[in-house]
Coordinates of N, CA and C in Angstrom, one line a residue:
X206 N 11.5 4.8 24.9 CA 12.0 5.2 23.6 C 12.9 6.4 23.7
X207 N 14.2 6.4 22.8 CA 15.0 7.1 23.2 C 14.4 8.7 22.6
X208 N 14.7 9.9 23.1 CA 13.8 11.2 22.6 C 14.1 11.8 21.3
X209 N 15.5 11.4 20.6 CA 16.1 11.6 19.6 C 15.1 10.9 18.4
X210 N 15.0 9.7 19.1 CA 14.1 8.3 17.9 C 12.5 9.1 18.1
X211 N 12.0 9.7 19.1 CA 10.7 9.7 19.2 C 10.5 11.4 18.1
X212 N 11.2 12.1 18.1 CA 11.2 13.1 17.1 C 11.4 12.7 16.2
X213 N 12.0 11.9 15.1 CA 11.9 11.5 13.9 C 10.9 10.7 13.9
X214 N 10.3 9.8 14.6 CA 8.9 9.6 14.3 C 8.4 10.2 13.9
X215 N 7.9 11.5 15.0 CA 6.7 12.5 14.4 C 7.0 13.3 13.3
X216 N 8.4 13.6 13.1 CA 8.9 13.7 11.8 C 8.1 13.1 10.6
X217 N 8.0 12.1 10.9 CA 7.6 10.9 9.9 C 6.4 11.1 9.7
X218 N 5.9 11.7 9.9 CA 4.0 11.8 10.2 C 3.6 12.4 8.8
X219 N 4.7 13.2 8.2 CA 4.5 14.0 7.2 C 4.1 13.1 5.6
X220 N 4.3 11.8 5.8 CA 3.7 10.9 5.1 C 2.7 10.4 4.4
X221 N 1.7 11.1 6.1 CA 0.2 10.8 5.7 C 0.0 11.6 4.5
X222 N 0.7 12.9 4.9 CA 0.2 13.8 3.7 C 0.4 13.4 1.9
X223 N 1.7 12.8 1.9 CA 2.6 12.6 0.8 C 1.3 11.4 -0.1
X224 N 0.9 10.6 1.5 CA 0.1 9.2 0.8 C -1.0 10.2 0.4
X225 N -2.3 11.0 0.8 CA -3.1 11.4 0.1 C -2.7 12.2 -0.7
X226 N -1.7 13.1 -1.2 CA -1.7 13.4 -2.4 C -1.1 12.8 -3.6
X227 N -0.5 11.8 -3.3 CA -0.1 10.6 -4.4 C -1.8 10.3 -4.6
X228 N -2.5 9.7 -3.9 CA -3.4 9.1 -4.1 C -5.0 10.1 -4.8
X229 N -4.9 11.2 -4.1 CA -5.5 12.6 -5.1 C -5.4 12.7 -6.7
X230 N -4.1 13.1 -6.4 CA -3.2 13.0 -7.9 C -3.7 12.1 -9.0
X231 N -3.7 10.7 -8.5 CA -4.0 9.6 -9.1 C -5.5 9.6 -9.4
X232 N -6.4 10.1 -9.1 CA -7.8 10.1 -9.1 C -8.0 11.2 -10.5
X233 N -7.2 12.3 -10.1 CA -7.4 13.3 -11.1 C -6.7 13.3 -12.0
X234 N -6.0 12.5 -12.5 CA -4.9 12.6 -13.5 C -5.4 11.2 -14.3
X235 N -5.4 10.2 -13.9 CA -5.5 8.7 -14.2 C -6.5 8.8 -15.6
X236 N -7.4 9.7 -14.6 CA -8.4 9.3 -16.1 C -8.2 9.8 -17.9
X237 N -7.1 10.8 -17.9 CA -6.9 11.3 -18.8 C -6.1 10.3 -20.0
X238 N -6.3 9.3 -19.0 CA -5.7 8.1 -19.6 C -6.7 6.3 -20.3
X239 N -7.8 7.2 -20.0 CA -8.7 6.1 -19.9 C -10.0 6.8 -20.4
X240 N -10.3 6.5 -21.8 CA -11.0 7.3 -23.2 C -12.3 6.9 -22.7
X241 N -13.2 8.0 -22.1 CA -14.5 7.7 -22.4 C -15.1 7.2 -20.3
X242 N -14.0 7.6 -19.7 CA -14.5 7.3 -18.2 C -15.3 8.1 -17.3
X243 N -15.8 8.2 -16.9 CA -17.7 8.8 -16.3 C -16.9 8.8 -15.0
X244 N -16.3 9.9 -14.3 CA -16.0 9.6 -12.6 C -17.4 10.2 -12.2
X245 N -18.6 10.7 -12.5 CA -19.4 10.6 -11.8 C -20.3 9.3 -11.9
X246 N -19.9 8.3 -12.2 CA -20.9 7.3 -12.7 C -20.4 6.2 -12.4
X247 N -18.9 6.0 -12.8 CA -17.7 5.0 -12.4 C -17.3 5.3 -11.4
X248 N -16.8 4.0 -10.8 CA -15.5 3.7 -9.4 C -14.0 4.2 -9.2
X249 N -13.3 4.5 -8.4 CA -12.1 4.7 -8.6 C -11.5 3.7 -9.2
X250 N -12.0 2.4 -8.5 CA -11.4 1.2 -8.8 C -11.2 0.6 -10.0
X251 N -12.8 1.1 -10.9 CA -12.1 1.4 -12.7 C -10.9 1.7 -13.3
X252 N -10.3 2.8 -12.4 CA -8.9 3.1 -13.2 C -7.8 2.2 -13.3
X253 N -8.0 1.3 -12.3 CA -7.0 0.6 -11.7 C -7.2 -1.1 -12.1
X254 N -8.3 -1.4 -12.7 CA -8.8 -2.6 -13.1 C -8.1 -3.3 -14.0
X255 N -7.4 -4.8 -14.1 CA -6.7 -5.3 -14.8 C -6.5 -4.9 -16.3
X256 N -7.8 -4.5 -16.4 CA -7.7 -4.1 -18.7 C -7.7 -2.6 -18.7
X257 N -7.8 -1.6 -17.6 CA -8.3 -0.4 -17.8 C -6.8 0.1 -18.8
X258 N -7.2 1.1 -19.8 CA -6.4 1.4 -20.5 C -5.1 2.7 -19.7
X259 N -5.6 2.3 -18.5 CA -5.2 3.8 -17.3 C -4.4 3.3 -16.0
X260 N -4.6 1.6 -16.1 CA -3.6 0.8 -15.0 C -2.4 1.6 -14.8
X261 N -1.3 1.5 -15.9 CA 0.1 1.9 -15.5 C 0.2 3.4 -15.3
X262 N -0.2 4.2 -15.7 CA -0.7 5.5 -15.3 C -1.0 5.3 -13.4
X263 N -1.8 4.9 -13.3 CA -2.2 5.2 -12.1 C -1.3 4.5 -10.9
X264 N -0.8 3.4 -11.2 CA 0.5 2.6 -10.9 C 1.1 3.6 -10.4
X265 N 1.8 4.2 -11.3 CA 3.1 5.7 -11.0 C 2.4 6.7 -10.2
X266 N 1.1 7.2 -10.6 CA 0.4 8.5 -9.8 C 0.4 8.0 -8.1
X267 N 0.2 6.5 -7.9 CA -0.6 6.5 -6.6 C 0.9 5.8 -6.4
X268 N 1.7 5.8 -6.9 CA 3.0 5.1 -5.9 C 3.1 4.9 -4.7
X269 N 2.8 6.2 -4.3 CA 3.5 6.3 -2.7 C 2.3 6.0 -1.8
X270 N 1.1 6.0 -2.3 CA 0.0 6.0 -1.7 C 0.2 4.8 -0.5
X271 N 0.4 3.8 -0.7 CA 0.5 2.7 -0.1 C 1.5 3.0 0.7
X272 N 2.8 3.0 0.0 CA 4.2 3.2 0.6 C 4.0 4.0 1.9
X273 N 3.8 5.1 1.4 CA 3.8 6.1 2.9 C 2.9 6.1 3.8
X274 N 1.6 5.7 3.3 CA 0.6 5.4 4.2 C 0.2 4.4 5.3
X275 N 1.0 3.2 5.0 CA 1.6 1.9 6.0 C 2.7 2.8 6.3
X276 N 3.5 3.1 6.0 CA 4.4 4.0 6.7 C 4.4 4.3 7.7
X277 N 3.5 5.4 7.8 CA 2.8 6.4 9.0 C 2.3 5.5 10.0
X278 N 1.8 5.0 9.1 CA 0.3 4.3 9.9 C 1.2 3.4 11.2
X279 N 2.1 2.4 10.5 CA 2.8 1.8 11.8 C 3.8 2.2 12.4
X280 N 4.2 3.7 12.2 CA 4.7 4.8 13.5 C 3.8 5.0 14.1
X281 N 2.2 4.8 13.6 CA 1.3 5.5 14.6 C 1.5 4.7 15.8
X282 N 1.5 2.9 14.9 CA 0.7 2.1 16.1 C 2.2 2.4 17.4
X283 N 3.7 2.2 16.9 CA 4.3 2.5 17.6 C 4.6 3.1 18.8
X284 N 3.9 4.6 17.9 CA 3.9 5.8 19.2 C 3.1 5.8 20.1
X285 N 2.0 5.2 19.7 CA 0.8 5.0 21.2 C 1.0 4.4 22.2
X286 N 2.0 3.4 22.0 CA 1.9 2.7 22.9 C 2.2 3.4 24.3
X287 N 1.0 3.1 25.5 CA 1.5 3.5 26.6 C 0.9 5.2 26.9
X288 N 0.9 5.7 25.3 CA 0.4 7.1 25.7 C -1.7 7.5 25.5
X289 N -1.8 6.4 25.0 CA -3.3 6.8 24.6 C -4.4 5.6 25.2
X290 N -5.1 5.9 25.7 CA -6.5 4.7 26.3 C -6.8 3.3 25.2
X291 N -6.8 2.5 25.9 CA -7.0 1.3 24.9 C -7.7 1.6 23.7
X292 N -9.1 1.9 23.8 CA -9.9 2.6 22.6 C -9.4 2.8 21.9
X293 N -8.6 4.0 21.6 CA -7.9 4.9 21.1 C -6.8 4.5 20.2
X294 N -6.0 3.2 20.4 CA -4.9 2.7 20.6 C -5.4 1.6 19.7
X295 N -6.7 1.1 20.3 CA -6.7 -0.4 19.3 C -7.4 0.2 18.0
X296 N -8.5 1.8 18.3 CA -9.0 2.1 16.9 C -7.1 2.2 15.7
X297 N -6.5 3.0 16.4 CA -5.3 2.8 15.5 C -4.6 1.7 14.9
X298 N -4.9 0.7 15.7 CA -4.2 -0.9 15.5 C -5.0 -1.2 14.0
X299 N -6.7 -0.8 14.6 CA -7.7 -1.8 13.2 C -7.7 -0.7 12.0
X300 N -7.3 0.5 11.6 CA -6.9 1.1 10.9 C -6.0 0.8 10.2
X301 N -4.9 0.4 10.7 CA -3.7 0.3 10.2 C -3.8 -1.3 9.5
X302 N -4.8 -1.7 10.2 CA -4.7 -3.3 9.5 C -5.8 -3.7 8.6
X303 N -6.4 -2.3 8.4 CA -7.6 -2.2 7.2 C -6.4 -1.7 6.7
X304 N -5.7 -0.9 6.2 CA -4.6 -0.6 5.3 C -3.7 -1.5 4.6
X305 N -3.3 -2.2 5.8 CA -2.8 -3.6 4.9 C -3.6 -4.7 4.7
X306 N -4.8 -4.7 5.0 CA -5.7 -5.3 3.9 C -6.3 -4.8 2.7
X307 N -6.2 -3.7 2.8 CA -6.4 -2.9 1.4 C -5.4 -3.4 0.7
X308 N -4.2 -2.7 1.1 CA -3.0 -2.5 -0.2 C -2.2 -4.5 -0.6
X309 N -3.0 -5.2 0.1 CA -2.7 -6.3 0.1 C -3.7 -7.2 -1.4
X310 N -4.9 -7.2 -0.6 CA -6.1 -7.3 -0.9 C -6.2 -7.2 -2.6
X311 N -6.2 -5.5 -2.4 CA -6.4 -5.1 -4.0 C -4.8 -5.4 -4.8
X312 N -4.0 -5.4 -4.2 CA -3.0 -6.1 -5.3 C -3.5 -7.0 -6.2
X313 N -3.4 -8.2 -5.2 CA -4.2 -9.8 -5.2 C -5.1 -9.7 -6.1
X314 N -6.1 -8.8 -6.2 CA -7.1 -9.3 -7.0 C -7.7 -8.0 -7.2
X315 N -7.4 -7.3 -7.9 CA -7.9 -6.1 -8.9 C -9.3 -6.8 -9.6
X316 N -9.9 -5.4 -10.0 CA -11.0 -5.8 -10.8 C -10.6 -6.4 -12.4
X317 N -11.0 -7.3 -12.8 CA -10.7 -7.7 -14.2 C -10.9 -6.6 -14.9
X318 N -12.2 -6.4 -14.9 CA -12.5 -4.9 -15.9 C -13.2 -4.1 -15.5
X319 N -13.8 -2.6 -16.0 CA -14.4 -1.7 -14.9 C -15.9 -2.0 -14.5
X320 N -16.7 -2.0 -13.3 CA -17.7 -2.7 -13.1 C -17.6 -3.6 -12.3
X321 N -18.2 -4.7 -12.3 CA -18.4 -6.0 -12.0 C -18.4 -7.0 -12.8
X322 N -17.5 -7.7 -13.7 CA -17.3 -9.4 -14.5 C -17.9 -10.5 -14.0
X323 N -17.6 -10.8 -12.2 CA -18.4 -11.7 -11.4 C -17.5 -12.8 -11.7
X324 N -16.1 -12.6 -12.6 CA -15.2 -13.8 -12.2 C -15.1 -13.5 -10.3
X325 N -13.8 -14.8 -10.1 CA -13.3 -15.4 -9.2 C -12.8 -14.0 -8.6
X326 N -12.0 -13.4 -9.5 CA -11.1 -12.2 -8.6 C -11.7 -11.1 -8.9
X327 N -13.1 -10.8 -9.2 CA -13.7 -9.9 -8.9 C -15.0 -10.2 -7.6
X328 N -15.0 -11.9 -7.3 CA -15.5 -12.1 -6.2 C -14.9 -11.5 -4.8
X329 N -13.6 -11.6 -5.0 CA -12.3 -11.7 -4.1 C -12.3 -10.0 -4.4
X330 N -12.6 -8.9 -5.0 CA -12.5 -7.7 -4.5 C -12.9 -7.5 -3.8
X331 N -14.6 -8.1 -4.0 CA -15.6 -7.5 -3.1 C -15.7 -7.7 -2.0
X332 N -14.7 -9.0 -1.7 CA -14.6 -9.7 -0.1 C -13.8 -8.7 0.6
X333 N -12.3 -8.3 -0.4 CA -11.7 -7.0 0.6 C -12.1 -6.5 0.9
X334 N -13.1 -5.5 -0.1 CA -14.3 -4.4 0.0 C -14.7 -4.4 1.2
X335 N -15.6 -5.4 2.0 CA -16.0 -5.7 2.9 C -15.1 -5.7 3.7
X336 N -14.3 -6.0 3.9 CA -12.9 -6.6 4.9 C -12.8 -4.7 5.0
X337 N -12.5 -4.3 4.0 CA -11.9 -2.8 4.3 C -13.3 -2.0 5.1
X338 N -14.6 -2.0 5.0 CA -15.4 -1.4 5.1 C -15.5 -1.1 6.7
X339 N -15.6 -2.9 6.9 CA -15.5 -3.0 8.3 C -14.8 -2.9 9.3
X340 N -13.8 -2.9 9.2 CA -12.2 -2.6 9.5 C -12.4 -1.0 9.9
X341 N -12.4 -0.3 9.1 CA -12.6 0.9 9.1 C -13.7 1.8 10.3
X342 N -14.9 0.8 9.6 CA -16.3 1.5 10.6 C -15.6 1.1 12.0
X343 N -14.8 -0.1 12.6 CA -14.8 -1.0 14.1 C -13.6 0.9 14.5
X344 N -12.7 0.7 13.4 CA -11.5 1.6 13.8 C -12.2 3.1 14.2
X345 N -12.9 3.6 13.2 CA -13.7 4.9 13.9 C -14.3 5.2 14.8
X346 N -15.5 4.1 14.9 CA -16.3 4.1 16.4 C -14.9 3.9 17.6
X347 N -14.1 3.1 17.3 CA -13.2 3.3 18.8 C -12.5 4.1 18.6
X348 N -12.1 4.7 18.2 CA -11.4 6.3 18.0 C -12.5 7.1 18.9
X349 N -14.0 7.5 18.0 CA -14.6 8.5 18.4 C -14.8 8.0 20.5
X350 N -14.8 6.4 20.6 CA -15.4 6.4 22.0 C -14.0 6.7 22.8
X351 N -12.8 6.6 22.3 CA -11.3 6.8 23.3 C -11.6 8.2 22.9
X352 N -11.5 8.8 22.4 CA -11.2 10.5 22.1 C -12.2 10.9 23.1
X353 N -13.7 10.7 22.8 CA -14.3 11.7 23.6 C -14.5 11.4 25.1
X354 N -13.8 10.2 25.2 CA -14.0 9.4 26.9 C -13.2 10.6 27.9
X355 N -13.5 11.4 28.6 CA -12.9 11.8 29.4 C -12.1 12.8 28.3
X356 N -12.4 13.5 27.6 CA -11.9 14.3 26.5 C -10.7 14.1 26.2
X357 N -10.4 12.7 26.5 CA -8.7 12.3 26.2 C -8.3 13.0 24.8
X358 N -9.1 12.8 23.7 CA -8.1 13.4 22.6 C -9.8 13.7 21.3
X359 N -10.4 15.1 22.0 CA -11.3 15.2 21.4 C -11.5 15.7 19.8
X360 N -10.3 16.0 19.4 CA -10.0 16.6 17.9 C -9.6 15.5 17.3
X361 N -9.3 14.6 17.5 CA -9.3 13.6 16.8 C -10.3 12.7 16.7
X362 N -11.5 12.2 17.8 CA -12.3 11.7 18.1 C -13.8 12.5 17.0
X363 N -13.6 13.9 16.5 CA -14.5 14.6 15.8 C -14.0 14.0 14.5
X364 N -12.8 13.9 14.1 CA -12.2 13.8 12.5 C -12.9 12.3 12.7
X365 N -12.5 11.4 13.7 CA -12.9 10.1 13.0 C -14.5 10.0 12.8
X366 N -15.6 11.2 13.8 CA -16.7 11.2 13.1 C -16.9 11.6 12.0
X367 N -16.2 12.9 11.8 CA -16.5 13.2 10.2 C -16.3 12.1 8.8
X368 N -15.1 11.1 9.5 CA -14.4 10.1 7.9 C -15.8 9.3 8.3
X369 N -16.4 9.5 9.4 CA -17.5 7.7 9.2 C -18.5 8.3 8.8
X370 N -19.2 9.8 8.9 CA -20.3 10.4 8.7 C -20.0 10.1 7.0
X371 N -18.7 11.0 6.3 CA -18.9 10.7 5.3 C -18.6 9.1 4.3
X372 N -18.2 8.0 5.3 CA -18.3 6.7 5.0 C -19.6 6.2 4.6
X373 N -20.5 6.6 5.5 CA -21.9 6.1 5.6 C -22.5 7.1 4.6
X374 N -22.4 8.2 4.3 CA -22.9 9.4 3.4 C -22.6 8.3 2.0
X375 N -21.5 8.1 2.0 CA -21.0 8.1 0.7 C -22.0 6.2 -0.1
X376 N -22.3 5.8 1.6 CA -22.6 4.5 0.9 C -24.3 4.6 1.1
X377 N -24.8 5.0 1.9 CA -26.3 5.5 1.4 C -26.8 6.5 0.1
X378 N -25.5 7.4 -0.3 CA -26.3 7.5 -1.1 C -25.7 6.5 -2.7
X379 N -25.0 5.8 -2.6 CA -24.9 4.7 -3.5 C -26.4 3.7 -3.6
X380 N -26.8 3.8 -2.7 CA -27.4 2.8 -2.6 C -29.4 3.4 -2.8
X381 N -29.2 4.9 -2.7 CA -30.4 5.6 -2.9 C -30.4 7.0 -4.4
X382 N -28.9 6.8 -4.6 CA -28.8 7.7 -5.9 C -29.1 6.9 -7.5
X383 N -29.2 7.7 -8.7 CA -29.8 6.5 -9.7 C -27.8 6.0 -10.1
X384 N -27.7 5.5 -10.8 CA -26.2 4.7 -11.3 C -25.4 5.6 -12.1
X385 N -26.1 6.8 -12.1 CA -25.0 8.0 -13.1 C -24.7 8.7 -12.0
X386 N -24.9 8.6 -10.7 CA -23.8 9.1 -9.6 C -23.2 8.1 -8.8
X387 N -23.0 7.0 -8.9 CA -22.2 6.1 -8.8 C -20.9 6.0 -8.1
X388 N -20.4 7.3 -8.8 CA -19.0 7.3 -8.5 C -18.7 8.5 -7.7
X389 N -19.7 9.4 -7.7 CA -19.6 10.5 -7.2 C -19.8 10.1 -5.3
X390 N -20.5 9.6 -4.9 CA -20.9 8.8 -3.8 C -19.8 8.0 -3.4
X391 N -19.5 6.9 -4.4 CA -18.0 6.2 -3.8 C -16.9 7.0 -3.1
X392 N -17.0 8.3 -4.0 CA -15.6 9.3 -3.9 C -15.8 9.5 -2.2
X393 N -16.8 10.1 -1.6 CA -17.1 10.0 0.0 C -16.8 8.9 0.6
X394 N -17.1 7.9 0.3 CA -16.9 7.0 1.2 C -14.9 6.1 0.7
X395 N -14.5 6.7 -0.4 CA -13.2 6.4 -0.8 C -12.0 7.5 0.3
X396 N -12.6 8.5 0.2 CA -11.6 9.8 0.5 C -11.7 10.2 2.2
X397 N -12.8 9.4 2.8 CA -12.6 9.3 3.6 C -11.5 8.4 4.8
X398 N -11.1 7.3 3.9 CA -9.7 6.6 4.2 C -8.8 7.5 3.9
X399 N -8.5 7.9 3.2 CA -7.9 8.7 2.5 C -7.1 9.7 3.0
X400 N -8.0 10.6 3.7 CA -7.7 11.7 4.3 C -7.7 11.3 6.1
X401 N -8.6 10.3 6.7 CA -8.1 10.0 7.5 C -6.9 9.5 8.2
X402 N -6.1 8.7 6.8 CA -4.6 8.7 7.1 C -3.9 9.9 7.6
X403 N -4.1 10.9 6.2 CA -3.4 12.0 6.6 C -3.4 12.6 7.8
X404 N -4.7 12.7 8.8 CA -5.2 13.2 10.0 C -3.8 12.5 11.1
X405 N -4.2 11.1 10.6 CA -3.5 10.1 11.3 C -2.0 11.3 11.5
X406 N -1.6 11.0 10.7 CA 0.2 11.5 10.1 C 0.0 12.9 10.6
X407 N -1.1 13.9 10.7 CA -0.8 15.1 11.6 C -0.8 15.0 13.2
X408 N -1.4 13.8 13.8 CA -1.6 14.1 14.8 C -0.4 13.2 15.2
X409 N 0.4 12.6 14.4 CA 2.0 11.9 14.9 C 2.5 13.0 15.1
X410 N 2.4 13.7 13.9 CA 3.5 15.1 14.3 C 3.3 15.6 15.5
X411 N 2.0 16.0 15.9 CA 1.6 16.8 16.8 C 2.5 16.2 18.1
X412 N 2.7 14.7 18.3 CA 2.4 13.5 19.1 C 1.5 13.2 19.9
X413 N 0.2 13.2 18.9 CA -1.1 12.5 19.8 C -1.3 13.2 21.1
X414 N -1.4 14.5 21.2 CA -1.7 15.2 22.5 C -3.0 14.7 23.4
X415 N -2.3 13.9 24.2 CA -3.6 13.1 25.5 C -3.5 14.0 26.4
X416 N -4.8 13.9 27.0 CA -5.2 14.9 27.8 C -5.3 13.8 29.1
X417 N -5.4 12.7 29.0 CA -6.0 11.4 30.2 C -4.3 11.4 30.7
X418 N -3.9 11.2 31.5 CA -2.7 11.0 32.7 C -2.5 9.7 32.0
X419 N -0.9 8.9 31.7 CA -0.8 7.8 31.1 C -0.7 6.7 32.2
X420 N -1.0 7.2 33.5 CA -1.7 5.9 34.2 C -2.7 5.7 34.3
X421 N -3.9 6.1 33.9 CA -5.7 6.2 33.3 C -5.1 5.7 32.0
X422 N -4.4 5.3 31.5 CA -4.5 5.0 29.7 C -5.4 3.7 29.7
X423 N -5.2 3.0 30.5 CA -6.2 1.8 29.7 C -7.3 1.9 30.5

């Protein structure tokens, strides 16, 4: 890669950031548009649900969320190549392809209304749901095992513990809190994508500082 093209990559990293605070933004603003919404009790994905009174609002708030965040994300897969241990490399790969199954996914089939309806395309969220969940947990565990293998890239290998500690925080206590924290719980296991991108998009800039010799990469 020519060295001119490999600095405006990491240029580009500055993205991640642009996507979580589009996507921030949208969390904290959206509702001001949507009479009577409980974000400790409700989903994010309320805002954004085919009838919510707060769709096109949040449309414009989280614009770039997607945009820049695939962005980054496939400079990331770019830049690795060759410089980071398989691990490390494919956790980036399945990241990036839980993102475009997100931003795919939930296009396709938004919630009809806030909650659960149990039509057809509120069946089809909860299959992304899954799709995204998993995607995510496979991407972290191989992050944290390339990062701390031989301390190839151990500051990163801690962040992807922290997004999965608070992944699994956020969905145990969904699942042991009463339904008026609901959404407070989601927000953990939501903002943990979230801000993992961002991580992503600092450590392009940085360019993924390996510590493993890139003939030990795989």
């Amino acid at each position: 890669m020519h060295p001119s093209a490999t600095v405006w990559i990491r240029r580009m990293g500055v993205l991640g950031l642009f996507s979580m605070i589009s996507y921030t933004l949208a969390v904290l603003v959206a509702p001001a548009a949507y009479p009577g919404y409980d974000w400790l009790a409700q989903a994010v994905s309320d805002l954004s649900a085919a009838n919510a009174p707060s769709r096109e609002l949040w449309n414009r708030l989280a614009s770039l969320y997607d945009v820049c965040g695939l962005t980054v994300l496939m400079l990331c897969c770019v830049y690795v190549q060759g410089k980071l241990n398989r691990p490390l490399r494919i956790g980036v790969y399945a990241f990036t392809a839980m993102r475009w199954v997100s931003a795919i996914g939930y296009a396709y089939f938004p919630l009809t209304d806030s909650g659960f309806a149990g039509s057809f395309q509120d069946v089809m969220h909860m299959v992304v749901t899954a799709m995204v969940v998993v995607l995510s947990i496979v991407s972290l565990l191989l992050t944290m095992i390339g990062g701390f293998r031989k301390r190839a890239l151990p500051a990163l290998a801690v962040c992807a513990s922290i997004a999965l500690c608070l992944m699994f925080g956020g969905s145990i206590g969904i699942g042991i809190a009463p339904p008026s924290l609901f959404g407070l719980f989601e927000r953990f296991s939501v903002f943990s994508a979230v801000c993992y991108t961002a991580v992503l998009g600092v450590f392009l800039m940085l360019g993924f500082p390996n510590r493993v010799p890139e003939a030990d990469a795989a």
